PDB file of C-alpha atoms in Angstrom:
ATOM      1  CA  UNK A   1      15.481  30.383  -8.811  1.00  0.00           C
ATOM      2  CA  UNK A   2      13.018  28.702 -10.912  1.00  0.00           C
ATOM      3  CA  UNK A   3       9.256  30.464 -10.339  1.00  0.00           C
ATOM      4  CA  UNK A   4      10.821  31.855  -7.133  1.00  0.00           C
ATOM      5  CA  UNK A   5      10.919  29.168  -5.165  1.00  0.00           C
ATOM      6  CA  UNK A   6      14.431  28.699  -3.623  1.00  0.00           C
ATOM      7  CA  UNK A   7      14.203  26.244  -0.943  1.00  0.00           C
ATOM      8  CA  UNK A   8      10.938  24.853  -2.273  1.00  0.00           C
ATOM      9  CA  UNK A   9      12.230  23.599  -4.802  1.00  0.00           C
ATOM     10  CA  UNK A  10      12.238  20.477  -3.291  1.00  0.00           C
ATOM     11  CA  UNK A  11      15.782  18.812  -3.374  1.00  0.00           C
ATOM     12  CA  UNK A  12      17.615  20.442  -5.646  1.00  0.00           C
ATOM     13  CA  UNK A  13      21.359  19.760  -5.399  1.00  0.00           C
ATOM     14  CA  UNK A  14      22.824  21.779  -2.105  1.00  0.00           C
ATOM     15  CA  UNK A  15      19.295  22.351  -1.091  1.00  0.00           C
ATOM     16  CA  UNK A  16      18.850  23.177   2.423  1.00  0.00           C
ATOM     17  CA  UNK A  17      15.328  21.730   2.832  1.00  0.00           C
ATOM     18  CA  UNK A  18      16.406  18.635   0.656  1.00  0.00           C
ATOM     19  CA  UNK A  19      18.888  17.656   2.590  1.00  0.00           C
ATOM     20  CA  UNK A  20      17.160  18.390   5.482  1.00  0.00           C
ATOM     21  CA  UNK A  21      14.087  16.439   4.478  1.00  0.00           C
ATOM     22  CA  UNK A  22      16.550  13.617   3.234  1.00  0.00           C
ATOM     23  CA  UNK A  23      18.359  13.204   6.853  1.00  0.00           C
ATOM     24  CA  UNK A  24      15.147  13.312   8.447  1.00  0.00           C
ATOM     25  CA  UNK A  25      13.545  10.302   6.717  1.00  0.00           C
ATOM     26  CA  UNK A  26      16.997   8.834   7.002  1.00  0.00           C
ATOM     27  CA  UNK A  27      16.300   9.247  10.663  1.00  0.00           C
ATOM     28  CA  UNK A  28      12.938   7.471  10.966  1.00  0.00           C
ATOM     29  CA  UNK A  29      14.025   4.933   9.335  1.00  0.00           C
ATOM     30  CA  UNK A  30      13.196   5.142   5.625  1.00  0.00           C
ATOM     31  CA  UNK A  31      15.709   3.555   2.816  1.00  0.00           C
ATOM     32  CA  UNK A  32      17.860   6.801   1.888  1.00  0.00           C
ATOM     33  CA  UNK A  33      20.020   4.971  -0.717  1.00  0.00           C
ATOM     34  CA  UNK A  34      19.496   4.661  -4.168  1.00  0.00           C
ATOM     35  CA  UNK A  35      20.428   1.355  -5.667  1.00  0.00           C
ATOM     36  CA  UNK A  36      23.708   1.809  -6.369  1.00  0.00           C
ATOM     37  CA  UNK A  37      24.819   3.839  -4.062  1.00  0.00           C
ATOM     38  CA  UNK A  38      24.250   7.420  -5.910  1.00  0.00           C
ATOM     39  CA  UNK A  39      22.178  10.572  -4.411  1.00  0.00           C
ATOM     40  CA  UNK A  40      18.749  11.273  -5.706  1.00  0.00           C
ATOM     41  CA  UNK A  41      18.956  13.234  -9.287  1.00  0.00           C
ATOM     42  CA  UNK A  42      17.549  13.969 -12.378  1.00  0.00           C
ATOM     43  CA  UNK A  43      19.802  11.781 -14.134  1.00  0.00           C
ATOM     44  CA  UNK A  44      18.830   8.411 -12.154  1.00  0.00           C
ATOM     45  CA  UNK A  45      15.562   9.194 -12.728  1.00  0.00           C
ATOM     46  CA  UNK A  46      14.508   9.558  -8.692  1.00  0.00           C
ATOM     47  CA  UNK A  47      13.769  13.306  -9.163  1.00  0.00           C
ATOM     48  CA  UNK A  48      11.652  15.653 -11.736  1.00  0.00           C
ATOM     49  CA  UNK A  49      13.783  18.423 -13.146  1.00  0.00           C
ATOM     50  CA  UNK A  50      11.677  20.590 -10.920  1.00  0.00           C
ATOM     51  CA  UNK A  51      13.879  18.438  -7.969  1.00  0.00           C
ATOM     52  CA  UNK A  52      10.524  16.662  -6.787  1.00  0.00           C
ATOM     53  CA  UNK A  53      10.658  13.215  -6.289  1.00  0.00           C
ATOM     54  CA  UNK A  54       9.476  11.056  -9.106  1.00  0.00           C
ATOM     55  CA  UNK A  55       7.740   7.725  -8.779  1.00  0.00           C
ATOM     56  CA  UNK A  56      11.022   6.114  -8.909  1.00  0.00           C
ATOM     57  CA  UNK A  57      12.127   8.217  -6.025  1.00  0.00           C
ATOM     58  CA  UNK A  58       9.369   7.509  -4.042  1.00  0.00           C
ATOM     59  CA  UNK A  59       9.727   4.047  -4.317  1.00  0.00           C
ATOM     60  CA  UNK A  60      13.070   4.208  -3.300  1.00  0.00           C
ATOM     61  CA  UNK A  61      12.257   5.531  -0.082  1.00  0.00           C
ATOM     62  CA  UNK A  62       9.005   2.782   0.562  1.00  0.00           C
ATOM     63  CA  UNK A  63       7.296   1.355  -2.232  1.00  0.00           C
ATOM     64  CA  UNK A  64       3.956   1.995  -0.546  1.00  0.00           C
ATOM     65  CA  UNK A  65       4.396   5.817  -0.904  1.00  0.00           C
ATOM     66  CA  UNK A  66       2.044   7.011  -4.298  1.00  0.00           C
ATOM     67  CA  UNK A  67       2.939  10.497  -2.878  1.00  0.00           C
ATOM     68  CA  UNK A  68       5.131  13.015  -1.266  1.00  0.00           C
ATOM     69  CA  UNK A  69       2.388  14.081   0.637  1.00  0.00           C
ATOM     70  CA  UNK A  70       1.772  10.178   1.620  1.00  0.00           C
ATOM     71  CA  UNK A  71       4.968  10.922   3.974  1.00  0.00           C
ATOM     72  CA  UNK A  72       3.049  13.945   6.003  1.00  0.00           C
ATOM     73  CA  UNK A  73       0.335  14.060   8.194  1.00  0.00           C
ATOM     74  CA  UNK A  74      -0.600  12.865  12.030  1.00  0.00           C
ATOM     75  CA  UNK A  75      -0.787   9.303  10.099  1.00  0.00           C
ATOM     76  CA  UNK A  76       1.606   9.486   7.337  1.00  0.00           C
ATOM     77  CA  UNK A  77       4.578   7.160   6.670  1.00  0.00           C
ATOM     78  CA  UNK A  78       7.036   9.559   8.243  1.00  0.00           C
ATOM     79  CA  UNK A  79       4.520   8.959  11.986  1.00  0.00           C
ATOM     80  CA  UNK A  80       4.248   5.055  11.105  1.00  0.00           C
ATOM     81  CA  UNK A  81       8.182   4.993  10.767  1.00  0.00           C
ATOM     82  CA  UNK A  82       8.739   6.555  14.058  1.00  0.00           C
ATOM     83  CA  UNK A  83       6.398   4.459  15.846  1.00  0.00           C
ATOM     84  CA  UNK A  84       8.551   1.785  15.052  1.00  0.00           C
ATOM     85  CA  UNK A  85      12.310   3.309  16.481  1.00  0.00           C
ATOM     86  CA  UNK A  86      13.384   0.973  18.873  1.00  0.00           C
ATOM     87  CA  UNK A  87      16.889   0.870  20.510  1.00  0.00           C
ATOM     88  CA  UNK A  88      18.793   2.648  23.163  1.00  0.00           C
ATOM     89  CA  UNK A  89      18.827   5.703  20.768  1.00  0.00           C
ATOM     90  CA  UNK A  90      15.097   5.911  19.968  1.00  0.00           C
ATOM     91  CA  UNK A  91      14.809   9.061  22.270  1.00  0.00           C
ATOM     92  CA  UNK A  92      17.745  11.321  20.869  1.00  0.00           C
ATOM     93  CA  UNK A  93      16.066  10.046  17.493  1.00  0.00           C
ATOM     94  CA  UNK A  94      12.867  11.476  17.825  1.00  0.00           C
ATOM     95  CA  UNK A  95      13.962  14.543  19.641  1.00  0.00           C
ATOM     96  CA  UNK A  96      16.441  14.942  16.480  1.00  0.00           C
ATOM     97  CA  UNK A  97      13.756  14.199  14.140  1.00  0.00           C
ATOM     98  CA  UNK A  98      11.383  16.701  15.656  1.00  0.00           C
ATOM     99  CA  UNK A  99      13.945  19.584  16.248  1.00  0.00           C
ATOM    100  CA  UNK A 100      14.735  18.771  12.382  1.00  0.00           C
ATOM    101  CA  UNK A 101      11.044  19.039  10.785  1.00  0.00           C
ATOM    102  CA  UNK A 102      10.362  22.020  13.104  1.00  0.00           C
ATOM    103  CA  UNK A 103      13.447  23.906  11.128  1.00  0.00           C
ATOM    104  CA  UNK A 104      12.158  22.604   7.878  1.00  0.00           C
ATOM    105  CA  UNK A 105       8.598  24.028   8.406  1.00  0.00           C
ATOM    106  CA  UNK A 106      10.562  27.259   9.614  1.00  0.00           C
ATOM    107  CA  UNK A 107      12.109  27.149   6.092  1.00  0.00           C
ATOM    108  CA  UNK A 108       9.373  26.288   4.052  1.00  0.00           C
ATOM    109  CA  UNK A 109       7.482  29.057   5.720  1.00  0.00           C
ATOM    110  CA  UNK A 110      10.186  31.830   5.068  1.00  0.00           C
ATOM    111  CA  UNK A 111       9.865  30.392   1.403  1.00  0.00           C
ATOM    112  CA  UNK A 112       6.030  30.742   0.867  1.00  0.00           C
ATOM    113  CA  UNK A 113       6.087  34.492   2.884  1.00  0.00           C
ATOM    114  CA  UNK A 114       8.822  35.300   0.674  1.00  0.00           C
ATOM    115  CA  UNK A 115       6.910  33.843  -2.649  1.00  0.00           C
ATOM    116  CA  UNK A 116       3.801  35.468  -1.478  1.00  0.00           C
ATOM    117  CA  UNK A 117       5.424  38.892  -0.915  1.00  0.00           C
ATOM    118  CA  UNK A 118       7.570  38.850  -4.601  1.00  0.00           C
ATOM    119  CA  UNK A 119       3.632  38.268  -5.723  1.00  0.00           C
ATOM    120  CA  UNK A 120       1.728  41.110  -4.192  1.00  0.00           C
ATOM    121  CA  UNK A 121       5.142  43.502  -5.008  1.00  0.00           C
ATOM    122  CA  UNK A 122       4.678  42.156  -9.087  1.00  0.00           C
ATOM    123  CA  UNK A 123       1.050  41.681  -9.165  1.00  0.00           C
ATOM    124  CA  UNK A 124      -1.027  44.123  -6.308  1.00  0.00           C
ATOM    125  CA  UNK A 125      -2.926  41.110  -4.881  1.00  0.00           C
ATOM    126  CA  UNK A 126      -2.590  37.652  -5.233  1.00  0.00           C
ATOM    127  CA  UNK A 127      -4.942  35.332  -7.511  1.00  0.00           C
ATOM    128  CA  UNK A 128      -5.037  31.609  -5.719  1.00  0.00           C
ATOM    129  CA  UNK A 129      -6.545  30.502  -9.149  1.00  0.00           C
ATOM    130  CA  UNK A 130      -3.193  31.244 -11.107  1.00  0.00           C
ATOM    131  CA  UNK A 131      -0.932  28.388 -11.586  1.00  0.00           C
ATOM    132  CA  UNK A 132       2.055  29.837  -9.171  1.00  0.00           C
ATOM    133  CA  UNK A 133      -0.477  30.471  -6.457  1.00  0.00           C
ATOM    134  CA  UNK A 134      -1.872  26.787  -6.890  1.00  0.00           C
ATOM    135  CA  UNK A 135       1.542  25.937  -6.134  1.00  0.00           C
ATOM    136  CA  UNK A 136       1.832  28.499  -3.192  1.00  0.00           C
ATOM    137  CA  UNK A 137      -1.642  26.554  -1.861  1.00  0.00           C
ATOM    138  CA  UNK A 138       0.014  23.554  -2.470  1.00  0.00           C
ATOM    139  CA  UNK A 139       3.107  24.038  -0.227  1.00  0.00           C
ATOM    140  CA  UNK A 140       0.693  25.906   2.487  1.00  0.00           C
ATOM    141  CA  UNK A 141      -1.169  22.557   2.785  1.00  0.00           C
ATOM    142  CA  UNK A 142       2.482  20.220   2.582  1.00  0.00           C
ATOM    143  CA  UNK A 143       3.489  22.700   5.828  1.00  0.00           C
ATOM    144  CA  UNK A 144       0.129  22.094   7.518  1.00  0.00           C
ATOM    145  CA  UNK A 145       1.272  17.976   7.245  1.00  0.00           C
ATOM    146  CA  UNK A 146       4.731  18.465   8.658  1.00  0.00           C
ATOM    147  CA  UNK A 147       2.477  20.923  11.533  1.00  0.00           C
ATOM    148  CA  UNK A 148       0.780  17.273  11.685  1.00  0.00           C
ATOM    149  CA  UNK A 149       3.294  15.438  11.564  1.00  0.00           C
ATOM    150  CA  UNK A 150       5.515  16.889  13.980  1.00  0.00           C
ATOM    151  CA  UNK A 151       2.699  17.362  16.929  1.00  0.00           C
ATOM    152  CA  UNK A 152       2.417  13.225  16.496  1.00  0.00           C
ATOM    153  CA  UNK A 153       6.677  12.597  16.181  1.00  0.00           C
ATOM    154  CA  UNK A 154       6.366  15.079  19.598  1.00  0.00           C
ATOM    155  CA  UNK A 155       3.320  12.771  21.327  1.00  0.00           C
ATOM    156  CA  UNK A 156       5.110   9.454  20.285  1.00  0.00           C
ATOM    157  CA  UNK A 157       8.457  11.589  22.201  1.00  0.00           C
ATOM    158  CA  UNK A 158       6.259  12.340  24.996  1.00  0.00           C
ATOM    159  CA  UNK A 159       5.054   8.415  25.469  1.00  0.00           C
ATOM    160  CA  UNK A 160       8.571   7.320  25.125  1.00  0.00           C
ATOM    161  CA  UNK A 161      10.034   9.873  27.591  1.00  0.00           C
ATOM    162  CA  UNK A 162       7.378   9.405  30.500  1.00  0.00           C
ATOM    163  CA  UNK A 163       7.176   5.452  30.061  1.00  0.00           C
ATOM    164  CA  UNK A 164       7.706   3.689  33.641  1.00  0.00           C
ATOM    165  CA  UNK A 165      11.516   2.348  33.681  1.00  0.00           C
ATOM    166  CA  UNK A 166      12.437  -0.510  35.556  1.00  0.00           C
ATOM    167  CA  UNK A 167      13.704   0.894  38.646  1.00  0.00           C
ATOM    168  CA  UNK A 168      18.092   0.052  39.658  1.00  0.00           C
ATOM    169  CA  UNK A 169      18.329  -3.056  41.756  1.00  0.00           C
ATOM    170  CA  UNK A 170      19.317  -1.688  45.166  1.00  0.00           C
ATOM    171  CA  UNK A 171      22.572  -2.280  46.016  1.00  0.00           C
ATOM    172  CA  UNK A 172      24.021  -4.317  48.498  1.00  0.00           C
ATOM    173  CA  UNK A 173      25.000  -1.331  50.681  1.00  0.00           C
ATOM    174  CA  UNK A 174      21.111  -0.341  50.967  1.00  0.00           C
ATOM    175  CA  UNK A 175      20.171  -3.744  52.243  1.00  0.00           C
TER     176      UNK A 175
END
């Protein structure tokens, strides 16, 4: 893997993480398709050759995004979109979406302790102000968004699952 990050590497082709990230924006709503129907690449132009998405990509998914990072966060897009479920499915939605971003922190985690531990093996100690440990810092503040970001998807969860429902009209037997 490229700098040693496997999963990191955002979505690469039979990524774990990218396809995970992918269904979960699918999820909460966000456009998933690229005009004409292909996956995100490097050859459509809607991801670096580092597998990050490129402006293009972004755009894609919401034209508002100027970031990836714009997605994360207790107010990020990914927190706006789920606001806005609606539909007899909008609970199994958000309980899917949450279960989903909870395993791709899990993964992104295992990625950095692995990174971090290839590091101190090569190097004795690790140096934040080296280029690969900019990136480590990088993905340690992207996890701290989806930490964010998932607390909010789980309060929006919480609202939707304790809201009053109208109650059964009694039947005709109970009158």
């Amino acid at each position: 893997s490229q700098s040693g990050w496997s999963r990191l590497r955002g979505w690469a082709p039979n990524s774990e993480i990218g396809k995970s990230e992918l269904k979960l924006l699918s999820l909460t709503g966000f456009n998933t398709t690229v005009p004409g129907g292909e996956d995100f690449s490097v050859q459509n132009g809607t991801l670096n050759h580092g597998y990050r998405l490129t402006k293009k990509g972004l755009e894609v998914l919401d034209s508002g995004l100027k970031s990836y990072f714009d997605l994360w966060g207790d107010n990020g897009a990914v927190v706006q979109k789920a606001k806005l479920l609606s539909g007899p499915h909008r609970m199994n939605t958000l309980a899917e979406a949450t279960k989903l971003l909870a395993r791709i922190i899990e993964m992104r985690v295992k990625d950095i302790h692995d990174h971090a531990s290839r590091t101190i093996s090569a190097t004795g100690r690790i140096n934040l102000l080296n280029s690969k440990e900019k990136s480590a810092r990088n993905h340690m503040e992207l996890v701290v968004q989806m930490r964010e970001t998932m607390s909010s998807l789980e309060s929006i969860f919480a609202v939707t699952t304790s809201s009053p429902t109208t109650p059964e009209p009694l039947s005709q037997d109970c009158v």
